[in-house]
Coordinates of N, CA and C in Angstrom, one line a residue:
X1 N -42.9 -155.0 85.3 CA -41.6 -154.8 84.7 C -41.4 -153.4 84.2
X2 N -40.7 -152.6 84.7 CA -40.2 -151.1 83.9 C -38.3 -151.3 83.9
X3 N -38.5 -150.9 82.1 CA -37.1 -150.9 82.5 C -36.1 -152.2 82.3
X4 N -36.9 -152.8 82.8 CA -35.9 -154.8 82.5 C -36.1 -155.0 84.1
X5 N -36.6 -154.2 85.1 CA -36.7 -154.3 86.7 C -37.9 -154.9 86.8
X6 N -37.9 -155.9 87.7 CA -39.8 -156.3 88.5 C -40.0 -155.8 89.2
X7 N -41.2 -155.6 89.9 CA -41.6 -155.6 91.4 C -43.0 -156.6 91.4
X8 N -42.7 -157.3 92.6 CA -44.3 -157.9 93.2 C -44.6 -157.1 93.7
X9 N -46.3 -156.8 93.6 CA -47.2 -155.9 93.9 C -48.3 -156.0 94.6
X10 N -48.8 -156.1 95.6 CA -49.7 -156.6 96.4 C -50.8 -155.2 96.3
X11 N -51.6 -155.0 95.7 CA -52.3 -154.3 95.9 C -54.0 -154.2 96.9
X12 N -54.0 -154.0 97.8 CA -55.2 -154.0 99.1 C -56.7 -153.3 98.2
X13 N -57.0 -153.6 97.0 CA -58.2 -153.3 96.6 C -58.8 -154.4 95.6
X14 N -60.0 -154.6 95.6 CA -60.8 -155.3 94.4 C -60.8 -154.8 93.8
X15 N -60.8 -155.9 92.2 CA -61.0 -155.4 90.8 C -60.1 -154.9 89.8
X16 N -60.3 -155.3 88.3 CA -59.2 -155.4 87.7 C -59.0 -154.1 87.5
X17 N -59.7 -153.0 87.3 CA -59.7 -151.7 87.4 C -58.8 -151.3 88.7
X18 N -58.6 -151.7 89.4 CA -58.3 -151.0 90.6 C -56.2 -151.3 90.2
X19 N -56.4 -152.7 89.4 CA -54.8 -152.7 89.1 C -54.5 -151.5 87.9
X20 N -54.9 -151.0 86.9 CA -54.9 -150.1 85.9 C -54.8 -149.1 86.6
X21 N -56.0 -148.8 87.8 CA -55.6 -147.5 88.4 C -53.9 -147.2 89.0
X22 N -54.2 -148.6 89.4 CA -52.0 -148.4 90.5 C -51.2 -148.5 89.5
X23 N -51.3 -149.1 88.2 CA -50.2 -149.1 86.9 C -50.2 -147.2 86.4
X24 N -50.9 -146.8 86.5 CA -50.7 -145.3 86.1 C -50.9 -144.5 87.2
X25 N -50.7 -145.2 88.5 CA -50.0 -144.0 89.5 C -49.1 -144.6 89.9
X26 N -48.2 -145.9 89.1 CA -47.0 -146.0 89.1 C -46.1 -145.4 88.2
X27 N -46.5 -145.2 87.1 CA -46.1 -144.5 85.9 C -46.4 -143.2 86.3
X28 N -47.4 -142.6 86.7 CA -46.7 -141.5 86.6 C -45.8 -141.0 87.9
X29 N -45.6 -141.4 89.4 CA -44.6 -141.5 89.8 C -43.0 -141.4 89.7
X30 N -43.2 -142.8 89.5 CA -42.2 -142.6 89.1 C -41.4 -142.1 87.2
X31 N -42.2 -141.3 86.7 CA -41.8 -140.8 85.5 C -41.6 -139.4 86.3
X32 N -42.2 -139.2 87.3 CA -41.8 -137.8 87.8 C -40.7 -138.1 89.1
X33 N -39.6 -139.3 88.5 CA -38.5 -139.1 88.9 C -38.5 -140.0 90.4
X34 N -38.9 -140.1 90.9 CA -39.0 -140.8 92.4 C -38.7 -142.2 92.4
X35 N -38.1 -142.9 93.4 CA -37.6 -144.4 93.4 C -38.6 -144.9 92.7
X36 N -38.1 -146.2 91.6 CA -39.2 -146.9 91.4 C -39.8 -148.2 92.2
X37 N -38.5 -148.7 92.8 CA -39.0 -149.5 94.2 C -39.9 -149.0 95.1
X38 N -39.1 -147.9 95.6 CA -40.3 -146.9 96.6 C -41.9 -146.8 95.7
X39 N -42.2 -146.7 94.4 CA -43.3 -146.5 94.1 C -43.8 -147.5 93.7
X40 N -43.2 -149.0 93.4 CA -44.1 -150.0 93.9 C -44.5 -150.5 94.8
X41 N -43.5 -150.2 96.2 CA -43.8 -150.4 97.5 C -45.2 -150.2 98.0
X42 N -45.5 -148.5 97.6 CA -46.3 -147.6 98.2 C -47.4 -148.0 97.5
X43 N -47.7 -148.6 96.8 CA -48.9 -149.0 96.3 C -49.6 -149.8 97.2
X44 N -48.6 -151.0 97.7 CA -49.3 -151.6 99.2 C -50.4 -151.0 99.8
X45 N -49.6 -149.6 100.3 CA -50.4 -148.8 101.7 C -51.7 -148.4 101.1
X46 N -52.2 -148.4 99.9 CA -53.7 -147.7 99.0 C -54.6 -148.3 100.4
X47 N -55.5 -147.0 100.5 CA -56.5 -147.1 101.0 C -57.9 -146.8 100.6
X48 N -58.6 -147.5 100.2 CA -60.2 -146.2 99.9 C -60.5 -145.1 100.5
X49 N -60.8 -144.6 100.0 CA -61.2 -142.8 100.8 C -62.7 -143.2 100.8
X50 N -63.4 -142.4 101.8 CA -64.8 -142.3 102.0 C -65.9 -143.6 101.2
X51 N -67.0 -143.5 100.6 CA -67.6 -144.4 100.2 C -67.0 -145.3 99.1
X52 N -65.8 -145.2 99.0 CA -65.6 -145.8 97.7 C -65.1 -147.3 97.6
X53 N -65.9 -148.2 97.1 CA -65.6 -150.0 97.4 C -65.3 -149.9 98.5
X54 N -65.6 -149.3 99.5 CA -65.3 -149.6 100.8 C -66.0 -151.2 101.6
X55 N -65.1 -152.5 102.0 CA -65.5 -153.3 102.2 C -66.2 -153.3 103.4
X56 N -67.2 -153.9 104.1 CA -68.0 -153.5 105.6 C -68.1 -155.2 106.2
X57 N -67.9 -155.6 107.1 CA -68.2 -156.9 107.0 C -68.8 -156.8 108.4
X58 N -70.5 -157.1 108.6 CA -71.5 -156.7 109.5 C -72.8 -157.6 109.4
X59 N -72.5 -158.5 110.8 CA -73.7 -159.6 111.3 C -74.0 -160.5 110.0
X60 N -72.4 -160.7 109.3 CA -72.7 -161.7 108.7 C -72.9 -161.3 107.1
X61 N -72.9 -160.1 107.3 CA -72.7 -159.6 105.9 C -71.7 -159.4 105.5
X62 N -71.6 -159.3 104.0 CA -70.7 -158.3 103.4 C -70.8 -157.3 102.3
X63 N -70.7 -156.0 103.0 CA -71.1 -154.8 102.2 C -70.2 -153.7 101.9
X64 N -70.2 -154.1 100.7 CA -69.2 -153.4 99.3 C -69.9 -151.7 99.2
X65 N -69.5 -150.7 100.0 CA -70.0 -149.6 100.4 C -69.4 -149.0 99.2
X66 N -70.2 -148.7 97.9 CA -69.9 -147.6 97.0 C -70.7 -146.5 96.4
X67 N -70.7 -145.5 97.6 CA -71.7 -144.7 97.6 C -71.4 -143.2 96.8
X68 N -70.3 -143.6 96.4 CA -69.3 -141.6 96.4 C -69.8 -141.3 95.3
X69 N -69.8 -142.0 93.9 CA -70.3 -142.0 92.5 C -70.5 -142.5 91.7
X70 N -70.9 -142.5 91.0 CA -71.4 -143.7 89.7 C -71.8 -143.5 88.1
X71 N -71.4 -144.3 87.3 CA -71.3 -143.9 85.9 C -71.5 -145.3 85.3
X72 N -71.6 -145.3 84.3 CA -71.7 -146.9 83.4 C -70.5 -147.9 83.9
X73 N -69.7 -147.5 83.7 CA -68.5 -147.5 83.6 C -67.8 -148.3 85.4
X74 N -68.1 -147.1 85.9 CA -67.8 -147.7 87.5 C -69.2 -148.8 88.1
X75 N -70.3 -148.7 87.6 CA -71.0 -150.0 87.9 C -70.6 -151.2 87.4
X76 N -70.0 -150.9 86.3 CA -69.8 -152.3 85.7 C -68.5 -152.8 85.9
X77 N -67.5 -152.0 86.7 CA -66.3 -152.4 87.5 C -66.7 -153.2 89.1
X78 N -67.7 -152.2 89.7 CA -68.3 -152.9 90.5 C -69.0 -154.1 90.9
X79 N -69.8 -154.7 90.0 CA -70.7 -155.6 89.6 C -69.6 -156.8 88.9
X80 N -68.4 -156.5 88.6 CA -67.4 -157.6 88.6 C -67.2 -157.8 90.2
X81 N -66.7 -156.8 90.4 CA -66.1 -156.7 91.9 C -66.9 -157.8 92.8
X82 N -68.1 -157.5 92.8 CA -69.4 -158.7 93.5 C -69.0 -159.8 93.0
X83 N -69.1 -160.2 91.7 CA -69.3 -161.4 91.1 C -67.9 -161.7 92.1
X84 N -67.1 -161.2 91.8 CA -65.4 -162.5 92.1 C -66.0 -162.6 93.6
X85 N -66.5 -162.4 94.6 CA -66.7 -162.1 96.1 C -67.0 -163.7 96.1
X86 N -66.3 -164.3 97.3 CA -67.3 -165.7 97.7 C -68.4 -166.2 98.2
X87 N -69.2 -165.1 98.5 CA -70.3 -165.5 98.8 C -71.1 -166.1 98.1
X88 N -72.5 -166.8 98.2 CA -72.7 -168.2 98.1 C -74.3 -166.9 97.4
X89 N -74.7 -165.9 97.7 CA -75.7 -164.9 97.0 C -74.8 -163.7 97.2
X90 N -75.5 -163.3 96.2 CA -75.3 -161.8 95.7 C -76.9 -161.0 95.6
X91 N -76.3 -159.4 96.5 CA -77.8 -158.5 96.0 C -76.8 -157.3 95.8
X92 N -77.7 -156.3 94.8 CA -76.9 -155.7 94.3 C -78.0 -154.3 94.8
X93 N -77.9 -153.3 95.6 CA -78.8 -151.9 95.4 C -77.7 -150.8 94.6
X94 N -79.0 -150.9 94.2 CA -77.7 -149.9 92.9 C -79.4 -148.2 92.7
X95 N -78.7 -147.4 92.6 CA -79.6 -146.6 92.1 C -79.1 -145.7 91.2
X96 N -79.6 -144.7 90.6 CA -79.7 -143.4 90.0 C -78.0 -143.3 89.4
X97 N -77.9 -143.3 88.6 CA -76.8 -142.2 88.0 C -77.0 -141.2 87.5
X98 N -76.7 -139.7 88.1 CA -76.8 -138.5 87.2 C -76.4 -138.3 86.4
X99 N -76.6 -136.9 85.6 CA -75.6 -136.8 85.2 C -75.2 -137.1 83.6
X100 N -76.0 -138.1 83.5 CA -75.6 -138.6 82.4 C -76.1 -138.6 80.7
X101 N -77.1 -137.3 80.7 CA -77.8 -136.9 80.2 C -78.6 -137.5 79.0
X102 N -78.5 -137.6 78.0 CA -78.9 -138.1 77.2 C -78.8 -139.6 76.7
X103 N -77.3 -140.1 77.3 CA -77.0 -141.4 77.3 C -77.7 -142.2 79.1
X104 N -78.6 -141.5 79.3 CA -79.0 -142.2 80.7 C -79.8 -143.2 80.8
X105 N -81.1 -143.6 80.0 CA -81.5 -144.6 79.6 C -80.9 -145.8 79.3
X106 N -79.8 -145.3 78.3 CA -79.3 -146.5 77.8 C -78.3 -147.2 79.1
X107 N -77.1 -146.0 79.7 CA -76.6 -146.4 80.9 C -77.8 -147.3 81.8
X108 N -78.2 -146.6 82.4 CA -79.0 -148.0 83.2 C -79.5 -148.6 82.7
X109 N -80.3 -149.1 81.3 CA -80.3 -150.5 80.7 C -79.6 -151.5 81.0
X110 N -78.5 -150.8 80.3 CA -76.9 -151.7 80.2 C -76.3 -152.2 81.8
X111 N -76.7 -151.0 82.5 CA -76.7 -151.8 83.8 C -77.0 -153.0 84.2
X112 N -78.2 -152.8 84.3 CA -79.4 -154.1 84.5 C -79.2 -155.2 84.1
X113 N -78.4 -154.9 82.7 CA -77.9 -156.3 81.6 C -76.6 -156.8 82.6
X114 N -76.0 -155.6 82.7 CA -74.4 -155.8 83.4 C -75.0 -157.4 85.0
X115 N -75.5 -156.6 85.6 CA -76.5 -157.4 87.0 C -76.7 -158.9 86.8
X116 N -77.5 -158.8 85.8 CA -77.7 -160.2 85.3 C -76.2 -161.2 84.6
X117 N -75.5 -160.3 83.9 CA -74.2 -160.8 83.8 C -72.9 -161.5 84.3
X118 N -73.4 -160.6 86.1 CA -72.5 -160.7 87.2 C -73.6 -161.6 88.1
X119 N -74.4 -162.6 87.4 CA -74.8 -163.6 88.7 C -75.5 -163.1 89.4
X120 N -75.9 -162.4 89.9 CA -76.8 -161.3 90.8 C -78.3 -161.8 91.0
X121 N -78.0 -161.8 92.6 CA -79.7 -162.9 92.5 C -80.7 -162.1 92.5
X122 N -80.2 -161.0 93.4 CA -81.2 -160.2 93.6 C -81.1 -158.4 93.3
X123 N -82.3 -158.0 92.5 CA -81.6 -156.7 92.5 C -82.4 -155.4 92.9
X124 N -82.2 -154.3 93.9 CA -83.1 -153.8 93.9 C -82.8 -151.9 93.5
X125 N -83.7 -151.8 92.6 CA -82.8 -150.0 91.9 C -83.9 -149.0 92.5
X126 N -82.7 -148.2 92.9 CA -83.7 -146.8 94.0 C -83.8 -146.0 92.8
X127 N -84.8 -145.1 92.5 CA -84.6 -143.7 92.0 C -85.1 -144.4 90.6
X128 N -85.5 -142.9 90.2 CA -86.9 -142.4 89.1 C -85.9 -143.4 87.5
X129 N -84.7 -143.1 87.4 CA -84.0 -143.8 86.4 C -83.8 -144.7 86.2
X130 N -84.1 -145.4 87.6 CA -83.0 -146.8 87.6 C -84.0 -147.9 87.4
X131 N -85.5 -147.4 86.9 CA -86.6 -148.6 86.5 C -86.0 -148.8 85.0
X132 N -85.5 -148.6 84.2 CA -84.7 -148.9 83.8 C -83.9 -149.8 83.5
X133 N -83.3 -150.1 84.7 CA -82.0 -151.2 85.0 C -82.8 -152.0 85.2
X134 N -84.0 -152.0 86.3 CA -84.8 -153.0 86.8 C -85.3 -153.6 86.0
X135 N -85.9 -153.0 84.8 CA -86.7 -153.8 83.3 C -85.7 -155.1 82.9
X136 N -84.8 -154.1 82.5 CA -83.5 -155.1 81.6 C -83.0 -156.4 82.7
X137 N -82.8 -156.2 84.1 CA -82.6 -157.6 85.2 C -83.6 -158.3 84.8
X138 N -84.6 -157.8 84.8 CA -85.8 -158.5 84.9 C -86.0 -159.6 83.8
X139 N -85.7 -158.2 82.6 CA -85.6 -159.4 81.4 C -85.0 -160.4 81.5
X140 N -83.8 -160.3 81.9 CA -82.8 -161.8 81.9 C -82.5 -162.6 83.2
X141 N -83.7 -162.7 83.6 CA -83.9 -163.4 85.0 C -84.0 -163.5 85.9
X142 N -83.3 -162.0 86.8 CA -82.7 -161.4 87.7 C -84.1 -161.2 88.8
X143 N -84.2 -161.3 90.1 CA -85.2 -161.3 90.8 C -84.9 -159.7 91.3
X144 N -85.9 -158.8 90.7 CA -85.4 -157.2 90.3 C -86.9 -156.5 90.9
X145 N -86.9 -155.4 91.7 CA -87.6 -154.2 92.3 C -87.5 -153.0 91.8
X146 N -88.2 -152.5 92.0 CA -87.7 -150.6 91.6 C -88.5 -149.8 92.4
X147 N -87.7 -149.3 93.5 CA -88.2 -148.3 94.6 C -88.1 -147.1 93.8
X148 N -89.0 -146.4 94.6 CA -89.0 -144.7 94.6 C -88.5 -144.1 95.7
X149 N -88.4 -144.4 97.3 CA -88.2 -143.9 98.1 C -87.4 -144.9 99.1
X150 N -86.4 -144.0 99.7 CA -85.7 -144.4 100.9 C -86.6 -145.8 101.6
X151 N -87.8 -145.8 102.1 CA -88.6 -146.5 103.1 C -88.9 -148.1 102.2
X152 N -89.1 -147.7 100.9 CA -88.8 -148.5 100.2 C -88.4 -149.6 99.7
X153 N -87.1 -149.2 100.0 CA -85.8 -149.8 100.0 C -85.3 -150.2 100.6
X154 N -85.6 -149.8 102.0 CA -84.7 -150.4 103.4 C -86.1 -151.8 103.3
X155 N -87.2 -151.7 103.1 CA -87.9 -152.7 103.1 C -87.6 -154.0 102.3
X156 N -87.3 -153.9 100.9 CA -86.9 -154.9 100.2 C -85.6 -155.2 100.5
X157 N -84.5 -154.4 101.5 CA -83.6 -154.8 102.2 C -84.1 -155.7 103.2
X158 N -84.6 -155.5 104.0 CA -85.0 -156.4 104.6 C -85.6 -157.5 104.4
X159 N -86.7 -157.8 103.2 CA -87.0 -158.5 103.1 C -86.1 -159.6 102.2
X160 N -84.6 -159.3 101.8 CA -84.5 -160.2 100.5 C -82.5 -160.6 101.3
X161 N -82.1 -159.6 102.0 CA -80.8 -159.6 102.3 C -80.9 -160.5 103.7
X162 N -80.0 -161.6 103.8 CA -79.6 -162.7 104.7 C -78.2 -162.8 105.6
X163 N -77.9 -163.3 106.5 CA -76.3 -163.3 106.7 C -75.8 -164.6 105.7
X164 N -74.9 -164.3 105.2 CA -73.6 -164.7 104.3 C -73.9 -164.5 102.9
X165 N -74.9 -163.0 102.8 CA -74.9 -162.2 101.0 C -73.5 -162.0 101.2
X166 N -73.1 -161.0 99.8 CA -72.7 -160.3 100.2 C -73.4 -159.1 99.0
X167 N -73.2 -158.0 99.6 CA -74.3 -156.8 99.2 C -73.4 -155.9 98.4
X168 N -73.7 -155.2 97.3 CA -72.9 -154.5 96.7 C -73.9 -152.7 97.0
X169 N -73.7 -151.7 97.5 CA -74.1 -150.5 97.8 C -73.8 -149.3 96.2
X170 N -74.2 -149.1 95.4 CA -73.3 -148.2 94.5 C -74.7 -147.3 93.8
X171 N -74.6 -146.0 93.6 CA -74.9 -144.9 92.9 C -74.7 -143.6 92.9
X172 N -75.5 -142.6 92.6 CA -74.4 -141.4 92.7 C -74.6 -140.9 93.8
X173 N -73.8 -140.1 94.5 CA -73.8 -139.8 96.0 C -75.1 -139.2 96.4
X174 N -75.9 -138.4 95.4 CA -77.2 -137.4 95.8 C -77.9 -138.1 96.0
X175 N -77.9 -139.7 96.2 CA -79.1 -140.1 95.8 C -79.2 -140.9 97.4
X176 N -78.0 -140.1 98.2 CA -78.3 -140.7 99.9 C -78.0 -142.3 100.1
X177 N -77.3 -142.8 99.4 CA -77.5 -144.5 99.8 C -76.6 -144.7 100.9
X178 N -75.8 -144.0 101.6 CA -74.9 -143.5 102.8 C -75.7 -143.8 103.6
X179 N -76.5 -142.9 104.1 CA -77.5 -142.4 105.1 C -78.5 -143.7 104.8
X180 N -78.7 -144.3 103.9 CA -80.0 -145.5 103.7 C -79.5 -146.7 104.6
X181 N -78.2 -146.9 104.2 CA -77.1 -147.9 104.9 C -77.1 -147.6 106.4
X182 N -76.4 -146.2 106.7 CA -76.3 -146.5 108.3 C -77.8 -147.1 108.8
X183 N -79.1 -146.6 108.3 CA -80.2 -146.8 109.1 C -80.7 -148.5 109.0
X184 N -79.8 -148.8 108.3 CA -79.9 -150.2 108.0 C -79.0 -151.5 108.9
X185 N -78.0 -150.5 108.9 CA -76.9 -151.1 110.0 C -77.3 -151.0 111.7
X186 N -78.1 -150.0 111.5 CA -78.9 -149.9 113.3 C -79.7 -151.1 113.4
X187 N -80.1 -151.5 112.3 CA -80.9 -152.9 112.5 C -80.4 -154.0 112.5
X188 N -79.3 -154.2 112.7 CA -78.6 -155.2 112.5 C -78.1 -155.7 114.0
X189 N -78.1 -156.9 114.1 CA -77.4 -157.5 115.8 C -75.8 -156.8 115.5
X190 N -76.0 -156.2 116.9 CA -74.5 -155.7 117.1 C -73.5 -156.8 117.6
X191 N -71.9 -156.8 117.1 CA -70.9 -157.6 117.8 C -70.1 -157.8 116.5

C-alpha cells in the first residue's frame, strides 16, 4: 500500500529479507519519481546476479548457490532460506567469514547456533574460523565436521549429501566454494 494504492507483488526470490530488500527498492524508485505501478511491476523481473541464493537444481539435488559473501547477518537470512525449502534433509557447507575482525568468533558461534536452529541435519564448515560454528552445531545436536581443505570437503560432500537434500553453499567468496561446487557437480550423473 503507498499512498491509499496496492499492488500484488510476486517477488522470484527466497526469504523474508529478500522482501525488505524489494520494499526499499520500491521506495526508493519510485520516491525518485517513476510510475509507482511500473515499480511494483518490475520487481517481478529480480534476478540474482552471480553467486548469490542462486537456486541449482542437479541429479536430484537442490543447491542454494551462495557463494559471493557472507556476514552474520546474511548466514542467518540464509539458513532461514534452507529451513522454509521442502526437502525432507538439509546440509548446510558454510565456511569462513572474513572480515569480521574482532567480532569473528562470536559470528561463527552464533552461526553454528543459527544451523542448529534452522533444522540442519548436517553441517560441514570449511576454513580455519569456522571450527567455531562447528563446536556450537555440535553442541546442540547438529551432525557437524570442520575441514581445512578443499579435498576435505568435497569428501564429507560426498559422503553425507543424497538426492532429495537440499544443500545450502554460503561463505565469503575468498574462500573458493564456487570452484569446490563446480568440481562437485562433475561428479554428479548428468541429465
Amino acid at each position: 500500500v503507498d499512498g491509499g494504492e496496492r499492488f500484488a507483488v510476486r517477488i522470484p526470490a527466497m526469504g523474508r529479507h529478500n522482501v525488505y530488500n524489494a520494499l526499499a527498492a520500491y521506495a526508493a524508485a519510485s520516491r525518485l519519481g517513476l510510475d509507482k505501478a511500473q515499480c511494483a511491476a518490475a520487481l517481478s523481473n529480480y534476478e540474482a546476479t552471480g553467486m548469490r541464493q542462486h537456486v541449482v537444481k542437479k541429479a536430484g539435488l537442490t543447491v542454494v548457490e551462495d557463494c559471493y559473501n557472507a556476514s552474520p547477518d546474511s548466514m542467518k537470512a540464509a539458513l532461514s532460506v534452507l529451513k522454509a525449502l521442502p526437502n525432507a534433509r538439509k546440509i548446510a557447507l558454510l565456511g569462513d567469514m572474513l572480515e569480521l575482525g574482532g567480532a569473528s568468533e562470536e559470528g561463527h558461534r552464533h552461526t553454528g547456533e543459527w544451523v542448529a536452529d534452522a533444522g540442519v541435519d548436517a553441517l560441514i564448515a570449511y576454513g580455519p574460523r569456522s571450527a567455531a560454528m562447528a563446536e556450537a552445531a555440535k553442541a546442540r545436536g547438529v551432525a557437524a565436521v570442520h575441514c581445512q581443505t578443499a579435498e576435505e570437503v568435497l569428501q564429507y560432500v560426498r559422503q553425507f549429501v543424497r538426492p532429495g537434500d537440499a544443500v545450502l553453499v554460503k561463505a565469503s567468496h575468498s574462500m573458493g566454494l564456487e570452484q569446490l561446487l563446480q568440481e562437485y557437480y562433475k561428479e554428479l550423473p548428468q541429465g
